[in-house]
Coordinates of N, CA, C and O in Angstrom, one line a residue:
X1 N 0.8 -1.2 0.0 CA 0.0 0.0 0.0 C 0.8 1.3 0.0 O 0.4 2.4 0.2
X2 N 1.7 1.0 -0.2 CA 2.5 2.5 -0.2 C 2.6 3.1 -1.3 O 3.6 3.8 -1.5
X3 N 1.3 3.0 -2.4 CA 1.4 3.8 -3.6 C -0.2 4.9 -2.8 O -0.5 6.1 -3.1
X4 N -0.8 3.8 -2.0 CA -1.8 4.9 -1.4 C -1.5 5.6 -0.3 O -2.3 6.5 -0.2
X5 N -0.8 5.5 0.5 CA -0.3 6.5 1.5 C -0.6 5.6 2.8 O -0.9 4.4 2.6
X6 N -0.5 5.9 3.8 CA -0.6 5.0 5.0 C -1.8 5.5 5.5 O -2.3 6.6 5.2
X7 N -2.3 4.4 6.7 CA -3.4 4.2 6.9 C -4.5 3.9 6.7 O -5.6 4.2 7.3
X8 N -4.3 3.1 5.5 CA -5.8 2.6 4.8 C -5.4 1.0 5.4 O -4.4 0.7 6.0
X9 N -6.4 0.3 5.1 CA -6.8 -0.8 5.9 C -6.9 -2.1 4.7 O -6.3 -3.2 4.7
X10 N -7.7 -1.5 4.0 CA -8.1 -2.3 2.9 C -8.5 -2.3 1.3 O -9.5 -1.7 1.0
X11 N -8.0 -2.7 0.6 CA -8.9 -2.5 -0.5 C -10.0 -3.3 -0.8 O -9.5 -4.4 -0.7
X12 N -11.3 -3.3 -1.2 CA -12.4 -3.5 -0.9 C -12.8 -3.8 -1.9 O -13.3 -4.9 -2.0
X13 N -12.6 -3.2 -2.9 CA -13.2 -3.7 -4.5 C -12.0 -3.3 -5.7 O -11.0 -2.7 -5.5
X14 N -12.4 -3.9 -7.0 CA -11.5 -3.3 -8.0 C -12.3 -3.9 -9.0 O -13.1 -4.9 -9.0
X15 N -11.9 -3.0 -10.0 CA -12.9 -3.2 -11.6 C -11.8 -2.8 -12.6 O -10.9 -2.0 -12.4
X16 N -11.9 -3.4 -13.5 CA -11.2 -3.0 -15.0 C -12.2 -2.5 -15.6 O -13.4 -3.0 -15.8
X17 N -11.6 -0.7 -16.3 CA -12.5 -0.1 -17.0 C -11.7 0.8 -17.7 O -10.9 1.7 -17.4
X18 N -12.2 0.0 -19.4 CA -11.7 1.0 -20.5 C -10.1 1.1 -20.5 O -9.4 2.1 -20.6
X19 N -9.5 -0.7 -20.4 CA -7.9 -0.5 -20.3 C -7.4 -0.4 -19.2 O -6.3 -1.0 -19.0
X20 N -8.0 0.3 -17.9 CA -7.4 0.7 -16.8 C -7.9 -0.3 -15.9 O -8.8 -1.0 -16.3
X21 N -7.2 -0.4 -14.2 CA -7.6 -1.1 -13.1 C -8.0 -0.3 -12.2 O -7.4 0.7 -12.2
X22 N -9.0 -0.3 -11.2 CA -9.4 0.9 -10.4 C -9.5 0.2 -9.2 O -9.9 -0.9 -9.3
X23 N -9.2 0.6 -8.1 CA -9.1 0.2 -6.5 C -9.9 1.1 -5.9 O -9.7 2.3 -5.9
X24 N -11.1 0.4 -5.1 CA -11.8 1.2 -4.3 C -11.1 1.0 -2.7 O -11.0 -0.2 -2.4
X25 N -10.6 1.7 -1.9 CA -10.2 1.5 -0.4 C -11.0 1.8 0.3 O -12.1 2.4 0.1
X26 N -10.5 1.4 1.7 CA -11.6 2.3 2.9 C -12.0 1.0 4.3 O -11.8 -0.2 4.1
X27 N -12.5 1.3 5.3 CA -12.4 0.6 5.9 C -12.8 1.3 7.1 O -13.3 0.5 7.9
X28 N -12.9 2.7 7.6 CA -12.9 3.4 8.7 C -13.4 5.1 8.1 O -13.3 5.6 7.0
X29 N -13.9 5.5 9.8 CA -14.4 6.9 8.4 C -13.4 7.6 8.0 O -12.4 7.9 8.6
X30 N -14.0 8.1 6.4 CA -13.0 9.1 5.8 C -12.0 8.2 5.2 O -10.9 8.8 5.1
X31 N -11.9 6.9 4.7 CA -11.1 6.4 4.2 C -11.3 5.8 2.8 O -10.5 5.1 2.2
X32 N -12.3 6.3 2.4 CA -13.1 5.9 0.7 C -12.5 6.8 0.1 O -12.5 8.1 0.2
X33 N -11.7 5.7 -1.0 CA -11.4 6.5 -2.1 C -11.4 5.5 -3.1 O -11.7 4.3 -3.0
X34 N -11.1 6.5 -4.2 CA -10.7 5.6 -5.5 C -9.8 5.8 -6.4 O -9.8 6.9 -6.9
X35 N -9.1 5.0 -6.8 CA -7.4 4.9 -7.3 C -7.5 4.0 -8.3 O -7.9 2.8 -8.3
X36 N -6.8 4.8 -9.9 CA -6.9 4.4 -11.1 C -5.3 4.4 -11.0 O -4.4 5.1 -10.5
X37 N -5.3 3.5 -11.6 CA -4.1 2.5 -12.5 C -3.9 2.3 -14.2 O -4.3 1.4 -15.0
X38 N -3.2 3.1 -14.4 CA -2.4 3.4 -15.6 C -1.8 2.1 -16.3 O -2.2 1.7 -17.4
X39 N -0.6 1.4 -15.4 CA -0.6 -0.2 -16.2 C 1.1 0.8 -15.5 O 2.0 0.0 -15.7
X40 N 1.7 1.8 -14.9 CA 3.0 2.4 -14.4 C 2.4 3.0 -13.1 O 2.9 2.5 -12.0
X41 N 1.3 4.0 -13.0 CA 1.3 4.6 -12.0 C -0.2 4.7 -11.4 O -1.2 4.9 -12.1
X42 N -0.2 4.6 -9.9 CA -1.9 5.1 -9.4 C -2.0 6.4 -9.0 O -1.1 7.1 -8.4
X43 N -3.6 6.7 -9.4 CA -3.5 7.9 -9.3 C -4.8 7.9 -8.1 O -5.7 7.1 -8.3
X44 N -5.0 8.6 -7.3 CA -5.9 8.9 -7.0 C -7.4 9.8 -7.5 O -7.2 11.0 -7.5
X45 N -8.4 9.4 -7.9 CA -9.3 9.9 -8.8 C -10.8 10.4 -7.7 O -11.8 11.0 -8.1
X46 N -10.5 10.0 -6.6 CA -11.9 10.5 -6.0 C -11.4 9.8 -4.6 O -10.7 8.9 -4.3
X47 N -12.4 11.1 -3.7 CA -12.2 10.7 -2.1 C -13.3 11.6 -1.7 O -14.3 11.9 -2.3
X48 N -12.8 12.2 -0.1 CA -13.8 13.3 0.9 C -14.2 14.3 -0.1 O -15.4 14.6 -0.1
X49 N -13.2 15.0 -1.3 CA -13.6 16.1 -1.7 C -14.6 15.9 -2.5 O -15.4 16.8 -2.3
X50 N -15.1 14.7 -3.6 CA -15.7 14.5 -4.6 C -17.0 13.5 -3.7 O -18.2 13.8 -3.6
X51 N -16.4 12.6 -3.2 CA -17.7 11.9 -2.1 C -18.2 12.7 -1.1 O -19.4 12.6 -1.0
X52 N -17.7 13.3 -0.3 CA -18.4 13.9 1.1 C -17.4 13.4 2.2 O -16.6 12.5 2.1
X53 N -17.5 14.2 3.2 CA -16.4 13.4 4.0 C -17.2 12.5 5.1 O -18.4 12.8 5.3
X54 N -16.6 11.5 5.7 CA -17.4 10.3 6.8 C -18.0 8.7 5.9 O -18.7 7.8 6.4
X55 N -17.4 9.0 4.4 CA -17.7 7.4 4.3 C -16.5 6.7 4.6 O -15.4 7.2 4.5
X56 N -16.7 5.5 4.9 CA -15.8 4.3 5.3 C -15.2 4.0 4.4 O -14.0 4.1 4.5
X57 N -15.9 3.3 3.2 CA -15.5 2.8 2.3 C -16.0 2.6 0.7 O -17.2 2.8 0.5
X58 N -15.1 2.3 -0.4 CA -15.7 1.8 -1.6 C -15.9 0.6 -1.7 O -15.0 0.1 -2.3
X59 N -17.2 -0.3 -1.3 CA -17.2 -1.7 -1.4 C -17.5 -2.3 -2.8 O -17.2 -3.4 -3.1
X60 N -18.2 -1.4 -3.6 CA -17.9 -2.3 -5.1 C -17.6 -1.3 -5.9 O -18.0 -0.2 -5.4
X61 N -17.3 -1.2 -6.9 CA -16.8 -1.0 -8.9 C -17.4 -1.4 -9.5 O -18.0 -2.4 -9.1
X62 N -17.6 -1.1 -10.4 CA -17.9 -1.4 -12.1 C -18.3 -1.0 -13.1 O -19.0 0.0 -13.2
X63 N -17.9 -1.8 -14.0 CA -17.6 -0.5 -15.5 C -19.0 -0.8 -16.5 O -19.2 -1.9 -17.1
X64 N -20.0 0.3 -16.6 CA -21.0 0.0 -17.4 C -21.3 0.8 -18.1 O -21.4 2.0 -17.7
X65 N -21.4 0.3 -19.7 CA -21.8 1.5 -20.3 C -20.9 2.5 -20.8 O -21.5 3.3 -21.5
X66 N -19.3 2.8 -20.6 CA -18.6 3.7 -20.5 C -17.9 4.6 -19.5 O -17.0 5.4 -19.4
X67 N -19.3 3.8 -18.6 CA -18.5 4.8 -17.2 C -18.4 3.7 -16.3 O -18.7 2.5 -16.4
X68 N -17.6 4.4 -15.0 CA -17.1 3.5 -13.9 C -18.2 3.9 -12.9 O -18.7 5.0 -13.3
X69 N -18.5 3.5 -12.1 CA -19.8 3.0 -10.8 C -19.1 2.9 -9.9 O -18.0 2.4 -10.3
X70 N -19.1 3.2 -8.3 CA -18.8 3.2 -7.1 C -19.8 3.3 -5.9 O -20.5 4.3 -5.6
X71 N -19.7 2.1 -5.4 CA -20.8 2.2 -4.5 C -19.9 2.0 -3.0 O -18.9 1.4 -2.5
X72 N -20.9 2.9 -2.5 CA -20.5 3.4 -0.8 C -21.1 2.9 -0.1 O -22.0 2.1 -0.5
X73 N -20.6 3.1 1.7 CA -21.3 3.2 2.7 C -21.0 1.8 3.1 O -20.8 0.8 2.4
X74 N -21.3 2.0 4.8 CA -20.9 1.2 5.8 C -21.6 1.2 7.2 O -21.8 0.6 8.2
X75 N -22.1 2.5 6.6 CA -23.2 2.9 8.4 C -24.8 2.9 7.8 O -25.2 2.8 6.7
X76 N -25.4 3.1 8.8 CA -26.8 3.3 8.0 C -27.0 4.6 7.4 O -26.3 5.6 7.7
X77 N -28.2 4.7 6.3 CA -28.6 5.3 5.4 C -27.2 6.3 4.9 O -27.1 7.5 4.9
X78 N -25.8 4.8 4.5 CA -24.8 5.7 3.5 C -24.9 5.2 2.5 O -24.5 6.0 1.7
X79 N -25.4 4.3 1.8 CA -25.6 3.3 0.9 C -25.8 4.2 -0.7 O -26.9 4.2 -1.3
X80 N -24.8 4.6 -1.0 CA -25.1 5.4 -2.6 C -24.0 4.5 -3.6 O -23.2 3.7 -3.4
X81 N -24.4 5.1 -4.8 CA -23.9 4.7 -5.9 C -23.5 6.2 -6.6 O -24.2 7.2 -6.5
X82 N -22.2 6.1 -7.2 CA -21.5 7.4 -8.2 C -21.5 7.1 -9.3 O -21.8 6.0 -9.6
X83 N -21.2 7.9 -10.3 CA -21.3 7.5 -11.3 C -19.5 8.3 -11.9 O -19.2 9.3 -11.3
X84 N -18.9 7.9 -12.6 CA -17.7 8.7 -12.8 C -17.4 8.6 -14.6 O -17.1 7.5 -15.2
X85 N -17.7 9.7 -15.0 CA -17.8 9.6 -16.7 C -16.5 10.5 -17.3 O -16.3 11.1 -18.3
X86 N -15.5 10.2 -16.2 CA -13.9 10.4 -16.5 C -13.5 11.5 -16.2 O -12.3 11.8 -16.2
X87 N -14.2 12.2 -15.9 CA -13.9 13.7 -15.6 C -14.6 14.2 -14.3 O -13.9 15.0 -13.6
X88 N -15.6 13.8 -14.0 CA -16.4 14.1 -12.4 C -17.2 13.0 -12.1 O -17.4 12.0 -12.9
X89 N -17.7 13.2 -10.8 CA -18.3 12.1 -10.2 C -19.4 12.6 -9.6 O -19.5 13.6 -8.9
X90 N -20.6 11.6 -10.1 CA -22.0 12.3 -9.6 C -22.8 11.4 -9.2 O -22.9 10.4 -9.9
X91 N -23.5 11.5 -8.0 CA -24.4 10.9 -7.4 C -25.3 10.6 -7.9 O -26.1 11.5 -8.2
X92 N -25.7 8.7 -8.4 CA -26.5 8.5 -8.8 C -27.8 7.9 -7.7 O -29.0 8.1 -8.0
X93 N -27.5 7.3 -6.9 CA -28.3 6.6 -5.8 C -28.2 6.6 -4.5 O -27.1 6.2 -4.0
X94 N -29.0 7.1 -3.8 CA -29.3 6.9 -2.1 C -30.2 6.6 -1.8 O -31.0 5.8 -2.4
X95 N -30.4 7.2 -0.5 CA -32.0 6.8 0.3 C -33.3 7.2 -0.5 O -34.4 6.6 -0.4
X96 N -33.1 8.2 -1.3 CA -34.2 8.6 -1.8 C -34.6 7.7 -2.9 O -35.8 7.4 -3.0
X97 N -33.4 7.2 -3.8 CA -34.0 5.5 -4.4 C -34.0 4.4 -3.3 O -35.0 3.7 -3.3
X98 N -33.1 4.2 -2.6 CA -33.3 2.7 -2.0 C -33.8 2.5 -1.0 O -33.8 1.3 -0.6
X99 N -34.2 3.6 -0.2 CA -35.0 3.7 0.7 C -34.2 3.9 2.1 O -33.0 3.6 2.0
X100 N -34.6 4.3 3.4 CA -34.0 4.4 4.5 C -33.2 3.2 4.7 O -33.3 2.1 4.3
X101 N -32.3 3.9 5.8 CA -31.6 2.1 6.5 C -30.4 1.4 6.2 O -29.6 0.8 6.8
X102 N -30.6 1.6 4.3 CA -29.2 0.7 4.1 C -28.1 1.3 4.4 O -28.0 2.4 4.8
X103 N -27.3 0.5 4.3 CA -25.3 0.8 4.9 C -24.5 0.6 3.9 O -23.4 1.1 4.1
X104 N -24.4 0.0 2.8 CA -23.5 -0.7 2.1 C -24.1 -1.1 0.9 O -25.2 -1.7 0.9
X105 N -23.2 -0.5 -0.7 CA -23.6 -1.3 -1.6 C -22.1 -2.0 -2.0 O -21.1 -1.7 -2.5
X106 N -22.8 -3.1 -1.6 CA -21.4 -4.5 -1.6 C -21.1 -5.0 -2.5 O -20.1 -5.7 -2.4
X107 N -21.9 -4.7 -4.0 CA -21.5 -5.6 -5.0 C -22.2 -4.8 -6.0 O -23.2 -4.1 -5.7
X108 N -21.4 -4.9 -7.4 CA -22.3 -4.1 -8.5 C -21.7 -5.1 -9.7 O -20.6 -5.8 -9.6
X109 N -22.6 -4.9 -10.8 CA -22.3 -6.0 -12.2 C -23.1 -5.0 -13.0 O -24.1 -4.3 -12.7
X110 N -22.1 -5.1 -14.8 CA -22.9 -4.8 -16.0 C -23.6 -6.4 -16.3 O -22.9 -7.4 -16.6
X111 N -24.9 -6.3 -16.2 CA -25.7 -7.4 -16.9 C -26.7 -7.0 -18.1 O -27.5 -6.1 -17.7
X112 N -26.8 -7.4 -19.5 CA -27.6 -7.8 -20.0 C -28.4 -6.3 -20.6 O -29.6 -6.1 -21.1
X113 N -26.9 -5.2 -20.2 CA -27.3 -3.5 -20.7 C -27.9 -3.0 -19.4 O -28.6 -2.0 -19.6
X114 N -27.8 -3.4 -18.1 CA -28.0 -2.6 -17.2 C -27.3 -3.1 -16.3 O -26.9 -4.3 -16.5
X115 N -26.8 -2.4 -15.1 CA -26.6 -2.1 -14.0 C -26.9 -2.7 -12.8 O -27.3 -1.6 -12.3
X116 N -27.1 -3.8 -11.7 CA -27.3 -4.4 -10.8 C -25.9 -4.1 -9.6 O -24.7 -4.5 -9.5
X117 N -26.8 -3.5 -8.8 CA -26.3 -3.9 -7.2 C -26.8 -4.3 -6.2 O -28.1 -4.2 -6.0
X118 N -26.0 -4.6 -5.5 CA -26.6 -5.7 -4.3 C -25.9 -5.2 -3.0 O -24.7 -5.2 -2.6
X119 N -27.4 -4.5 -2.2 CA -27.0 -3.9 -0.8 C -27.6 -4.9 0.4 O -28.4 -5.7 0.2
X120 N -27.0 -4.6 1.6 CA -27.1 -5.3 2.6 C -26.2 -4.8 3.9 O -25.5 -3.8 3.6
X121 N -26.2 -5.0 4.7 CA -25.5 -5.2 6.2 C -25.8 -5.3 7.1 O -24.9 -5.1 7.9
X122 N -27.0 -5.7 7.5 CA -28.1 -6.1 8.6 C -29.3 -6.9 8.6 O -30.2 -6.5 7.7
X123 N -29.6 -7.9 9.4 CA -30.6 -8.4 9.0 C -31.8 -8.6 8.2 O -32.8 -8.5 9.0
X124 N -32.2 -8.8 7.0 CA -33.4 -8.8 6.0 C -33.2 -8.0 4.9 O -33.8 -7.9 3.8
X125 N -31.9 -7.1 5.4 CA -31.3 -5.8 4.5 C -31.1 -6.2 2.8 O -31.0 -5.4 1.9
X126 N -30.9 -7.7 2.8 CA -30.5 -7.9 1.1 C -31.3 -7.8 0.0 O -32.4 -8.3 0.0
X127 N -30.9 -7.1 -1.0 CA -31.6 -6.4 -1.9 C -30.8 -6.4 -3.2 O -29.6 -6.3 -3.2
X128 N -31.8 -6.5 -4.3 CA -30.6 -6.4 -5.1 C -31.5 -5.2 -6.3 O -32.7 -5.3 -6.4
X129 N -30.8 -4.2 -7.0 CA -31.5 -3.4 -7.2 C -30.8 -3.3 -9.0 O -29.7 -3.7 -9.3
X130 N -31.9 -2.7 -9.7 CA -31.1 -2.8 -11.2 C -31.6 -1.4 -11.7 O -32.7 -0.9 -11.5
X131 N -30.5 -1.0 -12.4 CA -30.2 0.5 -13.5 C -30.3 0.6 -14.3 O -29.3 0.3 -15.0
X132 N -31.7 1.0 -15.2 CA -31.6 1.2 -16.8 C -30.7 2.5 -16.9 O -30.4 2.7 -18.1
X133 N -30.3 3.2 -16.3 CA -29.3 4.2 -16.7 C -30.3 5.7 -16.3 O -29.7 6.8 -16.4
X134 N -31.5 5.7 -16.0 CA -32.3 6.3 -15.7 C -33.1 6.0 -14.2 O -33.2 6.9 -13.3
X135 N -33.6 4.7 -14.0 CA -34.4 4.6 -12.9 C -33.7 3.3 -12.4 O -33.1 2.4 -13.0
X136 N -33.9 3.5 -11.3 CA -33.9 2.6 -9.7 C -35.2 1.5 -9.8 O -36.4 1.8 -9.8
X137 N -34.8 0.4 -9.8 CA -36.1 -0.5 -9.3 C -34.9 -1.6 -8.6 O -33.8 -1.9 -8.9
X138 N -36.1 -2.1 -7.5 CA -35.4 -3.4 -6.7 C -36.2 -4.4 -7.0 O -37.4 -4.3 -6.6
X139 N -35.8 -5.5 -7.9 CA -35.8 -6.9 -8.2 C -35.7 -8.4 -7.4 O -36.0 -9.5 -7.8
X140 N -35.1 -7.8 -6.2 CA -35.1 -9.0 -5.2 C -35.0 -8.7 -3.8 O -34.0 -8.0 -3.4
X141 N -35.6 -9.1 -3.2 CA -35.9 -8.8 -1.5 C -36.0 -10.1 -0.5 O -35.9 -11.2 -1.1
X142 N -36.2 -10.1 0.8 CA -36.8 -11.2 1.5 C -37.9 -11.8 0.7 O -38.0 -13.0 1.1
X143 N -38.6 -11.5 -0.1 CA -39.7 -12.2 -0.7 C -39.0 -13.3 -1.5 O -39.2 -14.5 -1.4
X144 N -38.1 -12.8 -2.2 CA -37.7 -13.8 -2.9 C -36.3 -15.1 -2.5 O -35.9 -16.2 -2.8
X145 N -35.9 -14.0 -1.4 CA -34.4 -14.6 -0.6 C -35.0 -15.8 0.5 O -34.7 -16.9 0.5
X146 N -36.3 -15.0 1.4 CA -36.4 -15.5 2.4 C -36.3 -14.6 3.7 O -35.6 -13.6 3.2
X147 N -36.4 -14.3 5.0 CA -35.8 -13.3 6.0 C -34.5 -13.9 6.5 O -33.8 -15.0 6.5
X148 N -34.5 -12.3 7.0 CA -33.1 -12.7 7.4 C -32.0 -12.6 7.3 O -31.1 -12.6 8.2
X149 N -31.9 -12.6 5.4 CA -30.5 -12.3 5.1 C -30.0 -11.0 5.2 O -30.9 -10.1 5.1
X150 N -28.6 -10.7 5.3 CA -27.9 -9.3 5.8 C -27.7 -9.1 4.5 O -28.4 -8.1 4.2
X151 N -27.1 -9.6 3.3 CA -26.1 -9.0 2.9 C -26.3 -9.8 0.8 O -26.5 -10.9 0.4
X152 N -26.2 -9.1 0.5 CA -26.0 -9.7 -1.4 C -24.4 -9.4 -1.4 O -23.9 -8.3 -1.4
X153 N -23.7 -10.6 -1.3 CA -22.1 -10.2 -1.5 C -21.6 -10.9 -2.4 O -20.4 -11.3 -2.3
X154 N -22.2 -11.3 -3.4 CA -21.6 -11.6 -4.9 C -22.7 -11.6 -6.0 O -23.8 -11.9 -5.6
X155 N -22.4 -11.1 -7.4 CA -23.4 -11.2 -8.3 C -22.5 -11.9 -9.4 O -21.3 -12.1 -9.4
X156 N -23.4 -12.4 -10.5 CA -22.6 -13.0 -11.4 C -23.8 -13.5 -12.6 O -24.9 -14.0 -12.6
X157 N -22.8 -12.8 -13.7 CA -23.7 -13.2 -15.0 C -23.3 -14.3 -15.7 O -22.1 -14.5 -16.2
X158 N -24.6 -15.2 -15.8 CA -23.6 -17.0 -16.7 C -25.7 -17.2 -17.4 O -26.9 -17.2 -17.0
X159 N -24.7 -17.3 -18.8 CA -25.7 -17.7 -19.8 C -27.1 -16.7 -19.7 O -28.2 -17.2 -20.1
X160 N -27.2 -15.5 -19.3 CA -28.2 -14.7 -19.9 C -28.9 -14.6 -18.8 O -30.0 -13.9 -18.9
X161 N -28.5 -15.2 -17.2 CA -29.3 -14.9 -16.0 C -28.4 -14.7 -14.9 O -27.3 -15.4 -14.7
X162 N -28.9 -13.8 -14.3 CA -28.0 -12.9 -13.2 C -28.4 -13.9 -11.5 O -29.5 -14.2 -11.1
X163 N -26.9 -14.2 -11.0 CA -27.0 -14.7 -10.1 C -27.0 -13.9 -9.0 O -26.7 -12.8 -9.1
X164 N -27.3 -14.4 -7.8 CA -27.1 -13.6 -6.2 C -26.2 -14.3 -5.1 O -26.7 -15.4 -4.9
X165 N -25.8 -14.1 -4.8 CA -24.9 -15.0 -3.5 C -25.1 -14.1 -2.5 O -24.7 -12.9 -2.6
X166 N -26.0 -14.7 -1.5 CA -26.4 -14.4 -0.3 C -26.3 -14.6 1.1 O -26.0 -15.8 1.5
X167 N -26.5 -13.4 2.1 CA -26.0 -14.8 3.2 C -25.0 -13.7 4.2 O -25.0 -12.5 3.9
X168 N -24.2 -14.3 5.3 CA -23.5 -14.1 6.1 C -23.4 -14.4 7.2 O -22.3 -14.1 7.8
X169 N -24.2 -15.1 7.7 CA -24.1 -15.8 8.7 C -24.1 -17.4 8.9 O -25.0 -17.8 8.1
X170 N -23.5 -18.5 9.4 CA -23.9 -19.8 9.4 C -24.7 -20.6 8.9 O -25.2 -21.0 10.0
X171 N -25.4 -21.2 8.0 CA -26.5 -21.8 8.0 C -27.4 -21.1 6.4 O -28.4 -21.5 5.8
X172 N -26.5 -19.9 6.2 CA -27.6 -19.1 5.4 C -26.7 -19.4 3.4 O -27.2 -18.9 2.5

């Protein structure tokens, strides 16, 4: 980690977008950033100034469409998605799409020409929500999981249907 400076904890996510590697970090508040890679040098591309200051972390990436995606949050109601079209970064989703409560969007995928992520961090909290590039709709909940689950912490596209890996605790 000494190309990101000391005191980061973790890196959390990374995506390949448009040639480059991108590292989301973070772990504690005020430690979300995100750091593009050249293929020689990382650069830092976004933090407190562009995000806000007091998030924890970048828990997922990904490259849709042309642009890069960054999803936040670790405490309740931080749970957003950015959007970064190479030059700025703009808030595409919060509470106002996904509703009160959430903490974390843990996982994101280009599927099938849209956008899918998967929030969670507390009991029943798993959700998985999809982006025409315009509107927010959530596609899977306890209805379809079951109660109980915290967390959507993997997604995956195989043969034309989007998977969910759920779960976090024993048994789930």
């Amino acid at each position: 980690t000494p190309q990101f400076g000391s005191g980061f904890e973790r890196v959390q996510s990374m995506t390949s977008h448009l040639g480059k590697l991108y590292a989301g970090l973070g772990n504690t508040i005020d430690d979300a950033e995100v750091w593009e890679y050249n293929g020689s040098t990382w650069t830092k591309i976004a933090d407190d100034v562009q995000f806000g200051a007091g998030y924890d972390l970048v828990g997922s990436l990904a490259s849709h469409n042309g642009k890069l995606y960054a999803g936040l949050g670790n405490n309740e109601d931080e749970a957003e998605v950015w959007e970064y079209n190479g030059s700025a970064w703009t808030k595409i989703a919060d509470t106002a799409q996904f509703g009160a409560g959430h903490e974390r969007v843990q996982v994101m995928i280009s599927h099938n020409g849209k956008l899918y992520a998967g929030l969670g961090s507390t009991a029943d909290d798993a959700e998985v929500w999809e982006y025409d590039c315009s509107t927010w709709s959530k596609i899977a909940d306890d209805s379809q999981f079951g109660a109980g689950y915290e967390y959507v912490l993997s997604l995956a596209s195989h043969n034309g249907k989007l998977y969910a890996g759920i779960g976090l605790s024993i048994g789930e």
